[in-house]
Short mmCIF file of C-alpha atoms and ligand atoms in Angstrom, two decimals:
data_model
loop_
_atom_site.label_atom_id
_atom_site.label_comp_id
_atom_site.label_asym_id
_atom_site.label_seq_id
_atom_site.Cartn_x
_atom_site.Cartn_y
_atom_site.Cartn_z
CA MET L 1 -7.57 7.47 14.18
CA GLU L 2 -5.11 8.59 16.80
CA ILE L 3 -3.99 6.44 19.68
CA PHE L 4 -2.64 8.11 22.76
CA ILE L 5 0.48 6.45 24.04
CA ASP L 6 -0.83 6.77 27.62
CA ASP L 7 -3.92 4.74 26.66
CA ILE L 8 -1.83 1.70 25.74
CA PRO L 9 -1.92 -0.69 28.72
CA GLU L 10 1.08 -2.69 29.90
CA GLU L 11 -0.12 -5.83 28.09
CA GLY L 12 -0.62 -3.93 24.84
CA LEU L 13 -3.61 -2.69 22.92
CA THR L 14 -5.24 -4.51 20.01
CA VAL L 15 -7.41 -2.57 17.58
CA HIS L 16 -9.69 -4.15 15.01
CA ALA L 17 -11.46 -2.21 12.30
CA ASP L 18 -13.79 -3.17 9.49
CA SER L 19 -14.51 -0.90 6.54
CA ALA L 20 -18.20 -1.81 6.83
CA LYS L 21 -18.45 -0.64 10.44
CA ASP L 22 -15.66 1.82 11.12
CA PRO L 23 -15.91 5.03 9.11
CA TRP L 24 -12.34 6.19 9.89
CA PHE L 25 -10.93 3.00 8.39
CA ALA L 26 -13.28 2.99 5.38
CA GLU L 27 -12.29 6.61 4.67
CA VAL L 28 -8.56 5.88 4.74
CA VAL L 29 -8.95 2.87 2.43
CA LYS L 30 -11.16 4.82 0.00
CA ALA L 31 -8.79 7.79 0.00
CA THR L 32 -5.89 5.46 -0.82
CA ILE L 33 -7.33 2.95 -3.32
CA GLY L 34 -10.78 4.41 -3.97
CA SER L 35 -10.67 3.71 -7.69
CA ARG L 36 -10.72 -0.04 -7.10
CA PHE L 37 -12.55 -0.16 -3.77
CA GLY L 38 -16.25 -0.40 -4.56
CA GLY L 39 -19.34 -0.45 -2.37
CA GLU L 40 -19.28 -4.24 -2.09
CA ASP L 41 -15.59 -4.42 -1.30
CA ARG L 42 -14.29 -5.00 2.20
CA ALA L 43 -11.18 -4.27 4.22
CA ASN L 44 -10.18 -5.27 7.73
CA ILE L 45 -7.33 -4.46 10.02
CA SER L 46 -6.05 -6.03 13.18
CA VAL L 47 -3.18 -4.24 14.88
CA THR L 48 -1.47 -4.59 18.24
CA LEU L 49 0.45 -1.76 19.88
CA ILE L 50 2.92 -2.54 22.63
CA LYS L 51 4.88 0.02 24.59
CA CYS L 52 8.58 -0.67 25.06
CA GLU L 53 9.70 2.16 27.28
CA GLU L 54 9.14 5.21 25.09
CA ASN L 55 8.95 3.25 21.85
CA VAL L 56 5.83 1.67 20.43
CA ASP L 57 5.99 -1.69 18.69
CA ILE L 58 3.18 -1.98 16.14
CA THR L 59 2.35 -5.30 14.51
CA GLY L 60 -0.63 -5.79 12.29
CA GLU L 61 -2.28 -7.00 9.16
CA ILE L 62 -4.57 -5.30 6.68
CA ASP L 63 -6.79 -7.50 4.52
CA ILE L 64 -8.40 -5.98 1.45
CA VAL L 65 -10.80 -7.38 -1.12
CA SER L 66 -11.15 -5.01 -4.06
CA HIS L 67 -11.99 -4.97 -7.74
CA PRO L 68 -9.28 -3.30 -9.80
CA SER L 69 -9.48 -3.27 -13.58
CA CYS L 70 -6.81 -5.30 -15.30
CA ASP L 71 -4.09 -3.18 -16.90
CA ARG L 72 -3.96 -5.59 -19.84
CA CYS L 73 -7.58 -6.51 -20.67
CA LEU L 74 -9.32 -3.69 -18.77
CA ASN L 75 -11.81 -6.08 -17.14
CA ALA L 76 -12.54 -5.70 -13.44
CA TYR L 77 -11.48 -8.68 -11.36
CA LYS L 78 -11.43 -9.61 -7.68
CA GLU L 79 -8.16 -9.06 -5.87
CA GLU L 80 -7.42 -10.21 -2.34
CA GLN L 81 -4.51 -8.58 -0.57
CA THR L 82 -2.96 -9.38 2.77
CA ILE L 83 -0.60 -6.70 4.02
CA PRO L 84 1.37 -7.66 7.14
CA PHE L 85 3.43 -4.96 8.83
CA HIS L 86 5.73 -4.46 11.77
CA ILE L 87 6.82 -0.97 12.70
CA LEU L 88 8.84 0.28 15.62
CA MET L 89 8.02 3.89 16.41
CA SER L 90 10.15 6.20 18.49
CA PRO L 91 9.32 9.66 19.77
CA LEU L 92 10.50 12.47 17.51
CA TYR L 93 12.81 14.75 19.45
CA GLU L 94 13.78 18.25 18.56
CA SER L 95 17.19 18.12 20.13
CA LYS L 96 19.91 17.59 17.55
CA GLN L 97 21.93 15.29 19.72
CA GLN L 98 19.03 12.95 20.28
CA GLU L 99 18.22 13.04 16.57
CA ASN L 100 21.70 11.86 15.76
CA GLU L 101 21.34 9.03 18.21
CA GLU L 102 18.05 8.01 16.60
CA GLU L 103 19.62 8.00 13.15
CA GLY L 104 22.28 5.64 14.39
CA LEU L 105 19.60 3.39 15.79
CA GLU L 106 17.74 3.53 12.51
CA LYS L 107 20.76 2.31 10.60
CA GLU L 108 21.15 -0.60 12.95
CA LEU L 109 17.53 -1.61 12.73
CA ILE L 110 17.14 -1.21 9.00
CA LYS L 111 18.55 -4.71 8.49
CA GLU L 112 15.72 -6.22 10.50
CA ASP L 113 12.40 -7.24 9.03
CA PHE L 114 10.52 -4.30 10.42
CA GLU L 115 10.27 -0.63 9.61
CA PHE L 116 11.43 2.16 11.79
CA SER L 117 9.44 5.34 12.17
CA PHE L 118 8.66 8.23 14.52
CA TYR L 119 5.59 9.46 16.32
CA GLU L 120 5.09 13.08 17.25
CA GLY L 121 3.86 14.31 20.61
CA ASP L 122 1.81 11.91 22.73
CA ARG L 123 0.09 9.84 20.06
CA VAL L 124 0.41 7.47 17.15
CA ASP L 125 -1.60 8.20 14.00
CA LEU L 126 -3.04 4.84 12.96
CA SER L 127 -4.72 6.32 9.87
CA GLU L 128 -1.35 7.46 8.57
CA ILE L 129 0.13 4.01 9.18
CA VAL L 130 -2.72 2.34 7.27
CA ARG L 131 -2.36 4.79 4.38
CA GLU L 132 1.37 4.21 4.16
CA GLN L 133 1.15 0.42 4.35
CA ILE L 134 -1.44 0.28 1.57
CA TYR L 135 0.68 2.55 -0.62
CA LEU L 136 3.79 0.45 -0.02
CA ALA L 137 1.94 -2.75 -0.93
CA GLU L 138 0.37 -1.31 -4.07
CA PRO L 139 1.45 -3.46 -7.02
CA PHE L 140 3.12 -1.76 -9.95
CA LYS L 141 0.51 -3.28 -12.24
CA HIS L 142 -2.87 -4.89 -11.66
CA VAL L 143 -3.18 -7.98 -13.83
CA CYS L 144 -6.24 -10.28 -13.64
CA LYS L 145 -4.07 -13.36 -14.22
CA GLN L 146 -0.49 -13.87 -15.32
CA SER L 147 -1.68 -15.50 -18.53
CA CYS L 148 -3.95 -12.57 -19.43
CA LYS L 149 -3.54 -11.90 -23.16
CA GLY L 150 -4.81 -8.33 -22.98
CA ILE L 151 -6.65 -6.57 -25.77
CA CYS L 152 -5.73 -6.29 -29.44
CA GLN L 153 -3.91 -3.01 -29.95
CA ARG L 154 -5.70 -2.57 -33.24
CA CYS L 155 -9.35 -3.59 -32.83
CA GLY L 156 -9.63 -3.57 -29.04
CA LYS L 157 -10.94 -7.14 -28.77
CA ASP L 158 -10.34 -8.96 -25.48
CA LEU L 159 -7.89 -11.65 -26.65
CA ASN L 160 -8.74 -13.84 -23.64
CA LYS L 161 -12.03 -14.53 -25.45
CA GLY L 162 -10.26 -15.77 -28.55
CA PRO L 163 -8.17 -14.34 -31.38
CA CYS L 164 -9.42 -11.36 -33.33
CA GLY L 165 -9.48 -11.07 -37.10
CA CYS L 166 -6.54 -8.69 -37.31
CA LYS L 167 -3.50 -9.88 -39.22
CA ASP L 168 -0.33 -9.34 -37.31
CA ASP L 169 1.61 -7.42 -39.91
CA GLY L 170 3.63 -5.64 -37.29
CA ARG L 171 1.60 -2.47 -37.57
CA ALA L 172 -0.53 -3.44 -34.61
CA ARG L 173 2.36 -3.27 -32.21
CA PRO L 174 2.79 -0.17 -30.14
CA PHE L 175 5.46 2.17 -31.54
CA SER L 176 5.30 0.48 -34.96
CA VAL L 177 4.05 3.85 -36.16
CA LEU L 178 7.55 5.19 -35.56
CA LYS L 179 8.73 3.21 -38.57
CA ASP L 180 6.61 5.42 -40.81
CA LEU L 181 7.93 8.66 -39.47
CA LYS L 182 9.95 10.62 -41.97
CA VAL L 183 12.40 13.17 -40.77
CA LYS L 184 12.27 16.38 -42.80
CA LYS L 185 15.62 17.85 -43.62
ZN1 ZN D 1 -6.63 -9.16 -17.76
ZN1 ZN D 2 -7.55 -7.15 -33.48
#
C-alpha cells in the first residue's frame, strides 16, 4: 500500500485497515507472522500521516490477535498485541551534501521517542512500515503465561497438567548427556 505524498491533505490523512476486509493489510500480516496468524485471527491498523514541509510524520497503532504456540509447552494460546509507532520520514536525497545533513538530523532525533526513516520518490510505502513495526515488536519468545512449566524433557508430558512420573535424576535436563561423553585419546 503506497501513499502518495501529494495525496496527503493539509489536515493529514488517516488510514484504517482491517485484515478481514483489506487484502493488502492481511497479506503483509500473514507474510510477517503467518505461522501464528490463523484464519480466525484479526489485525487492525489506524495510522495518520501529516506533512511537515517535505517530511511526513506518521503516527499509528497496529492491533493483532493471534495464536502462537508456546515455546515452553507447545500449546497454542491467544496473544493480543498492541504496537504503537511514531516515525518521521524524510525524502531520500542522492546528493552527498544533503545526505550528510540528514545524518546529522538523525543523530539529533534519535534521542526522541520516535523513529527516523526515509521515503523514496513521491510516496510512502505503508506495507513496508507495517512489516517493519511487526518485526520490531516480535517477542524473543512466545510464552503462554509466565508461570508455564513447559513439558518434561524426558517423557514430553505437559507439566502444567500435573507432574509426570519421571524421577529427576539429573539425566532429564538438557545437556546432561554431556556428562556421559568420553573423550578418546
Ligand atoms: Zn506454555
Ligand atoms: Zn517426564
